[in-house]
Amino acid sequence: MPVAASTPIDLIQGVYATLDQRVAAGRAHFGRALTLAEKVLVTHLDDPANTNLERGESYVDMRPDRVALQDATAQMTWLQFMTAGLDEVQVPTTTHCDHLIQARDDAKLDLQAAVDGNAEVYDFLESVCARYGAGFWKPGSGIIHQVVLEQYAFPGGMMIGTDSHTPNAGGLGMVAIGVGGADAVDIMTGFPWNFRWPRLIGVHLTGELSGWAAPKDVILKVAQILTVKGGTGAIVEYFGSGARSLSATGKGTICNMGAEIGATTSLFAYDDAVGRYLKATGREAVADAADAVAHHLRADDEVEADPGAYFDQVIEIDLSTLSPHINGPHTPDLARPVADLGDEARANGWPLEVSAGLIGSCTNSSYEDITRAAGIARDAIAKGISCKVPLLVTPGSEQVRATIERDGLLADFEALGATVLANACGPCIGQWDRQDVEDGVPNSIVTSYNRNFPKRNDGYATTHAFVTSPETVIALTLAGRLDFDPANDTLLNDAGEEVRLSVGTGEELPAQGFDPGADTFLAPPEDGSGIAVVVSPTSERLQQLTPFPAWDGEDLAYLPVLVKAQGKCTTDHISMAGPWLRYRGHLENISGNLYMGAVNAHGGEVGIGLDITDGERRPYPEIAKRYHEAGIAWVVIGDENMGEGSSREHAAMEPRFRGARAVIARSFARIHQTNLKKQGVLPLTFADPADYDAIGERDRISVNGLVDLAPDTPVEVVISHEDGSSTTIGTNHTFSSDQILWFHAGSSLNLIREQTRG
Ligand code: MIC
Ligand code: SF4
């Protein structure tokens, strides 16, 4: 399996060669024209003769072209892959070191500290890639999604990545889906990837952005319309003249943050802007190949003419009237125009002063983003405005960093006193050793990131994080206030004069081409079979996995409820990142964070519940450990959109490891639900959401009829109350008949092992 620093043209041509026939078959199957998402999907069906392609219903086997892993999720992915007993990955796979670099001083010092501090993990990842034929992107190479956009994404392709923002590649017209590690292992071991045929949401863009409005505002607006769960089970397809007016990286920004509405993925058609980007990033041959099949790399004309006939829902956005938005705090769908934030902040008591501004993350770290923000920095300096609070800038990749350095854009930020951080996730994932504000002090920060759950960036629950475009980040940071509308308000400069900031159009692509910067890619050797992959038995960061036990054929009887979570319970609440990223390769150690952020529905305490063995109140991870050691299985109760956010399968593996058998929630986020299923835990949803209220702290839960577990058949749950009475309720599940085998085997991986190990 040749894995190079970019997708080989042969692979792409192989996909394009099937387009005529597959797309025609797709049209014949549906008896109508096709959207772009449908074209890409039918091109990647494992069994093209499959006639069961019902939206939101059918489970379908797919054959993605590539797999990308980031270091925080790759460890568990590789540890699982290693147990399959194969000699090499069966589909081109790359690992990217981006999540484990902590922001503290500056790019150079922070990178060195990460290389030293994470040596064991990086060595493991480097050797495991070399051993099994995968590409390895060293720390410093950049954020996975930016590197994928620059090197691997191609129009009409399909990939999966163990990170929820994998859809970033949709900016180039790829169906790119974020998954948990066990899903990646399916593909890496040569099995098809099973997923639910999606619903389709169309976003019709007209007009053109102007002034302070940026591509980010499109997705901030869409998040407001659809909310954090409105995209669940759907692919969002952007089309229309407005779509064609956006740059490729701007489209990437919009697709990236589609993760925040729970969408399976988002994508745009191949157009001139995508062609320009492919050429600028050294992929002329890909652009030529795409030009030759361009009619297959966009929706059929009928779709744009009558979108209502093809999409389950159509959203109209006129870019010409779209105003700059800012979302938050605490949830990415709490949107309003920048101009309205001041009043809302005052009404809610959110701190009006901006304590820090952060530009970067996979969402907004392209060359164009940086030119727009740097232009404002330059303008501010020229007008005598200085920056009074920390401004942190993270380039998305080594290529972007080297190019903006050459083009003098880093200097623009530095002239304002900004700190340029390593090419990595940094504060976006809580890797921020924040020095300027103490924990417990209410403060507001503005970022160009995508997520803003409490504690996400600096680990402080008292930080209010607002997400917006890089342009607006820098404007509000310069103003030092949330109640500043850069389009209409003025600032006092250092000479006491009133001045107005201006925003330029930025540059879509570097006029002198990209500077690739340092070479940070390691290709695997031709034959890696002699390479030793070291997992020390005494390591605190890496641990070999022991397969989870198969189902014992029994129903779940009388299990205690470890957690009844109230309100938002994201993957950050279930398995916190930041300092815990350290243990992503060690299941037992990372289980020390289990449900630490969950709000206990009985009394509202965070991370603390009742231990039924002795009636004491303890942190959830401790109770889980005690139950595990005592051999007590348990269940979890969740609210709406349980497991929103990240793809991290730790949020499913930790509960499974500690003895969770079922999670019963009002609703689930897609990836978390799949992760639970793959690890052998039952995700069930209340048939009547009000039944959530019927579960008391000391109640016991029984799940009946598991022998007859079958698709589309409800599952009976009995709640045995403390007073001796009981309530029988209905719950639903989304297992297909194939997926029920995962439950029987104990995990999807156990099934793979049976087949690969014979
Ligand atoms: C995130 O943005 O939350 C992460 C960190 O990139 C995660 C992956 C992880 O938890 O490792 C994601 O989005 O999937
Ligand atoms: Fe990294 Fe943040 Fe992007 Fe996740 S959202 S991949 S943490 S930059």
PDB file of N, CA and C in Angstrom, residues 542-589:
ATOM      1  N   LEU A 542       0.691   4.439  27.393  1.00  0.00           N
ATOM      2  CA  LEU A 542       0.268   3.463  26.385  1.00  0.00           C
ATOM      3  C   LEU A 542       0.004   2.131  27.065  1.00  0.00           C
ATOM      4  N   GLN A 543      -1.019   1.449  26.617  1.00  0.00           N
ATOM      5  CA  GLN A 543      -1.351   0.158  27.222  1.00  0.00           C
ATOM      6  C   GLN A 543      -1.950  -0.740  26.133  1.00  0.00           C
ATOM      7  N   GLN A 544      -1.443  -1.974  26.046  1.00  0.00           N
ATOM      8  CA  GLN A 544      -2.043  -2.914  25.094  1.00  0.00           C
ATOM      9  C   GLN A 544      -3.494  -3.142  25.493  1.00  0.00           C
ATOM     10  N   LEU A 545      -4.323  -3.434  24.502  1.00  0.00           N
ATOM     11  CA  LEU A 545      -5.746  -3.632  24.792  1.00  0.00           C
ATOM     12  C   LEU A 545      -6.083  -5.106  24.991  1.00  0.00           C
ATOM     13  N   THR A 546      -6.962  -5.343  25.919  1.00  0.00           N
ATOM     14  CA  THR A 546      -7.495  -6.695  26.092  1.00  0.00           C
ATOM     15  C   THR A 546      -8.904  -6.668  25.494  1.00  0.00           C
ATOM     16  N   PRO A 547      -9.235  -7.635  24.646  1.00  0.00           N
ATOM     17  CA  PRO A 547     -10.572  -7.610  24.027  1.00  0.00           C
ATOM     18  C   PRO A 547     -11.684  -7.600  25.077  1.00  0.00           C
ATOM     19  N   PHE A 548     -12.744  -6.857  24.804  1.00  0.00           N
ATOM     20  CA  PHE A 548     -13.891  -6.854  25.720  1.00  0.00           C
ATOM     21  C   PHE A 548     -14.617  -8.202  25.602  1.00  0.00           C
ATOM     22  N   PRO A 549     -15.223  -8.658  26.698  1.00  0.00           N
ATOM     23  CA  PRO A 549     -15.882  -9.959  26.644  1.00  0.00           C
ATOM     24  C   PRO A 549     -17.092  -9.969  25.717  1.00  0.00           C
ATOM     25  N   ALA A 550     -17.326 -11.117  25.122  1.00  0.00           N
ATOM     26  CA  ALA A 550     -18.514 -11.273  24.279  1.00  0.00           C
ATOM     27  C   ALA A 550     -19.762 -11.226  25.169  1.00  0.00           C
ATOM     28  N   TRP A 551     -20.893 -10.978  24.558  1.00  0.00           N
ATOM     29  CA  TRP A 551     -22.167 -10.955  25.291  1.00  0.00           C
ATOM     30  C   TRP A 551     -22.427 -12.355  25.860  1.00  0.00           C
ATOM     31  N   ASP A 552     -22.893 -12.404  27.100  1.00  0.00           N
ATOM     32  CA  ASP A 552     -23.090 -13.710  27.746  1.00  0.00           C
ATOM     33  C   ASP A 552     -24.473 -14.307  27.480  1.00  0.00           C
ATOM     34  N   GLY A 553     -25.227 -13.649  26.615  1.00  0.00           N
ATOM     35  CA  GLY A 553     -26.535 -14.198  26.261  1.00  0.00           C
ATOM     36  C   GLY A 553     -27.638 -13.826  27.233  1.00  0.00           C
ATOM     37  N   GLU A 554     -27.284 -13.092  28.271  1.00  0.00           N
ATOM     38  CA  GLU A 554     -28.276 -12.753  29.303  1.00  0.00           C
ATOM     39  C   GLU A 554     -28.803 -11.328  29.106  1.00  0.00           C
ATOM     40  N   ASP A 555     -30.005 -11.096  29.613  1.00  0.00           N
ATOM     41  CA  ASP A 555     -30.527  -9.737  29.676  1.00  0.00           C
ATOM     42  C   ASP A 555     -29.760  -8.957  30.734  1.00  0.00           C
ATOM     43  N   LEU A 556     -29.945  -7.643  30.753  1.00  0.00           N
ATOM     44  CA  LEU A 556     -29.293  -6.836  31.788  1.00  0.00           C
ATOM     45  C   LEU A 556     -30.285  -6.705  32.947  1.00  0.00           C
ATOM     46  N   ALA A 557     -29.887  -7.183  34.094  1.00  0.00           N
ATOM     47  CA  ALA A 557     -30.852  -7.218  35.184  1.00  0.00           C
ATOM     48  C   ALA A 557     -30.425  -6.341  36.343  1.00  0.00           C
ATOM     49  N   TYR A 558     -31.306  -5.408  36.674  1.00  0.00           N
ATOM     50  CA  TYR A 558     -31.201  -4.699  37.938  1.00  0.00           C
ATOM     51  C   TYR A 558     -29.873  -3.944  38.089  1.00  0.00           C
ATOM     52  N   LEU A 559     -29.517  -3.192  37.056  1.00  0.00           N
ATOM     53  CA  LEU A 559     -28.218  -2.496  37.095  1.00  0.00           C
ATOM     54  C   LEU A 559     -28.371  -1.101  37.691  1.00  0.00           C
ATOM     55  N   PRO A 560     -27.413  -0.674  38.483  1.00  0.00           N
ATOM     56  CA  PRO A 560     -27.444   0.690  38.998  1.00  0.00           C
ATOM     57  C   PRO A 560     -27.147   1.704  37.897  1.00  0.00           C
ATOM     58  N   VAL A 561     -27.536   2.943  38.167  1.00  0.00           N
ATOM     59  CA  VAL A 561     -27.277   4.035  37.217  1.00  0.00           C
ATOM     60  C   VAL A 561     -26.044   4.776  37.723  1.00  0.00           C
ATOM     61  N   LEU A 562     -24.953   4.702  36.976  1.00  0.00           N
ATOM     62  CA  LEU A 562     -23.760   5.432  37.432  1.00  0.00           C
ATOM     63  C   LEU A 562     -24.001   6.936  37.340  1.00  0.00           C
ATOM     64  N   VAL A 563     -24.501   7.356  36.190  1.00  0.00           N
ATOM     65  CA  VAL A 563     -24.694   8.790  35.942  1.00  0.00           C
ATOM     66  C   VAL A 563     -26.066   9.003  35.329  1.00  0.00           C
ATOM     67  N   LYS A 564     -26.810   9.950  35.856  1.00  0.00           N
ATOM     68  CA  LYS A 564     -27.949  10.464  35.089  1.00  0.00           C
ATOM     69  C   LYS A 564     -27.581  11.896  34.745  1.00  0.00           C
ATOM     70  N   ALA A 565     -27.179  12.089  33.486  1.00  0.00           N
ATOM     71  CA  ALA A 565     -26.659  13.395  33.082  1.00  0.00           C
ATOM     72  C   ALA A 565     -27.789  14.321  32.697  1.00  0.00           C
ATOM     73  N   GLN A 566     -27.657  15.560  33.120  1.00  0.00           N
ATOM     74  CA  GLN A 566     -28.674  16.551  32.811  1.00  0.00           C
ATOM     75  C   GLN A 566     -28.126  17.553  31.822  1.00  0.00           C
ATOM     76  N   GLY A 567     -28.921  17.871  30.810  1.00  0.00           N
ATOM     77  CA  GLY A 567     -28.507  18.886  29.850  1.00  0.00           C
ATOM     78  C   GLY A 567     -27.344  18.408  28.997  1.00  0.00           C
ATOM     79  N   LYS A 568     -26.550  19.379  28.535  1.00  0.00           N
ATOM     80  CA  LYS A 568     -25.462  19.059  27.630  1.00  0.00           C
ATOM     81  C   LYS A 568     -24.498  18.064  28.246  1.00  0.00           C
ATOM     82  N   CYS A 569     -24.263  16.952  27.563  1.00  0.00           N
ATOM     83  CA  CYS A 569     -23.236  16.015  28.004  1.00  0.00           C
ATOM     84  C   CYS A 569     -22.421  15.655  26.768  1.00  0.00           C
ATOM     85  N   THR A 570     -21.476  16.526  26.456  1.00  0.00           N
ATOM     86  CA  THR A 570     -20.664  16.347  25.250  1.00  0.00           C
ATOM     87  C   THR A 570     -19.552  15.340  25.553  1.00  0.00           C
ATOM     88  N   THR A 571     -18.815  14.984  24.524  1.00  0.00           N
ATOM     89  CA  THR A 571     -17.682  14.095  24.756  1.00  0.00           C
ATOM     90  C   THR A 571     -16.656  14.760  25.671  1.00  0.00           C
ATOM     91  N   ASP A 572     -16.625  16.094  25.685  1.00  0.00           N
ATOM     92  CA  ASP A 572     -15.728  16.778  26.633  1.00  0.00           C
ATOM     93  C   ASP A 572     -16.205  16.555  28.072  1.00  0.00           C
ATOM     94  N   HIS A 573     -17.517  16.434  28.272  1.00  0.00           N
ATOM     95  CA  HIS A 573     -18.030  16.143  29.609  1.00  0.00           C
ATOM     96  C   HIS A 573     -17.745  14.680  29.989  1.00  0.00           C
ATOM     97  N   ILE A 574     -17.773  13.809  28.987  1.00  0.00           N
ATOM     98  CA  ILE A 574     -17.612  12.373  29.272  1.00  0.00           C
ATOM     99  C   ILE A 574     -16.136  12.021  29.431  1.00  0.00           C
ATOM    100  N   SER A 575     -15.305  12.522  28.539  1.00  0.00           N
ATOM    101  CA  SER A 575     -13.870  12.234  28.614  1.00  0.00           C
ATOM    102  C   SER A 575     -13.130  13.509  28.230  1.00  0.00           C
ATOM    103  N   MET A 576     -12.819  14.286  29.250  1.00  0.00           N
ATOM    104  CA  MET A 576     -12.232  15.599  29.038  1.00  0.00           C
ATOM    105  C   MET A 576     -10.899  15.517  28.280  1.00  0.00           C
ATOM    106  N   ALA A 577     -10.603  16.567  27.511  1.00  0.00           N
ATOM    107  CA  ALA A 577      -9.327  16.606  26.780  1.00  0.00           C
ATOM    108  C   ALA A 577      -8.288  17.324  27.641  1.00  0.00           C
ATOM    109  N   GLY A 578      -7.662  18.392  27.140  1.00  0.00           N
ATOM    110  CA  GLY A 578      -6.663  19.150  27.910  1.00  0.00           C
ATOM    111  C   GLY A 578      -5.649  18.225  28.570  1.00  0.00           C
ATOM    112  N   PRO A 579      -5.536  18.266  29.900  1.00  0.00           N
ATOM    113  CA  PRO A 579      -4.511  17.478  30.579  1.00  0.00           C
ATOM    114  C   PRO A 579      -4.684  15.966  30.377  1.00  0.00           C
ATOM    115  N   TRP A 580      -5.883  15.538  30.050  1.00  0.00           N
ATOM    116  CA  TRP A 580      -6.129  14.098  29.902  1.00  0.00           C
ATOM    117  C   TRP A 580      -5.696  13.561  28.551  1.00  0.00           C
ATOM    118  N   LEU A 581      -5.351  14.459  27.617  1.00  0.00           N
ATOM    119  CA  LEU A 581      -4.878  13.987  26.316  1.00  0.00           C
ATOM    120  C   LEU A 581      -3.659  13.092  26.493  1.00  0.00           C
ATOM    121  N   ARG A 582      -2.972  13.317  27.556  1.00  0.00           N
ATOM    122  CA  ARG A 582      -1.801  12.542  27.925  1.00  0.00           C
ATOM    123  C   ARG A 582      -2.048  11.036  27.976  1.00  0.00           C
ATOM    124  N   TYR A 583      -3.258  10.665  28.319  1.00  0.00           N
ATOM    125  CA  TYR A 583      -3.544   9.239  28.544  1.00  0.00           C
ATOM    126  C   TYR A 583      -4.362   8.606  27.426  1.00  0.00           C
ATOM    127  N   ARG A 584      -4.383   9.248  26.263  1.00  0.00           N
ATOM    128  CA  ARG A 584      -5.242   8.749  25.183  1.00  0.00           C
ATOM    129  C   ARG A 584      -4.860   7.343  24.698  1.00  0.00           C
ATOM    130  N   GLY A 585      -3.648   6.886  25.039  1.00  0.00           N
ATOM    131  CA  GLY A 585      -3.244   5.544  24.606  1.00  0.00           C
ATOM    132  C   GLY A 585      -3.300   4.536  25.737  1.00  0.00           C
ATOM    133  N   HIS A 586      -3.881   4.941  26.870  1.00  0.00           N
ATOM    134  CA  HIS A 586      -3.870   4.060  28.049  1.00  0.00           C
ATOM    135  C   HIS A 586      -5.286   4.018  28.623  1.00  0.00           C
ATOM    136  N   LEU A 587      -5.990   2.973  28.258  1.00  0.00           N
ATOM    137  CA  LEU A 587      -7.422   2.940  28.582  1.00  0.00           C
ATOM    138  C   LEU A 587      -7.682   3.032  30.086  1.00  0.00           C
ATOM    139  N   GLU A 588      -6.868   2.331  30.828  1.00  0.00           N
ATOM    140  CA  GLU A 588      -7.111   2.330  32.272  1.00  0.00           C
ATOM    141  C   GLU A 588      -6.854   3.713  32.875  1.00  0.00           C
ATOM    142  N   ASN A 589      -5.757   4.311  32.507  1.00  0.00           N
ATOM    143  CA  ASN A 589      -5.458   5.626  33.087  1.00  0.00           C
ATOM    144  C   ASN A 589      -6.434   6.706  32.638  1.00  0.00           C
TER     145      ASN A 589
END
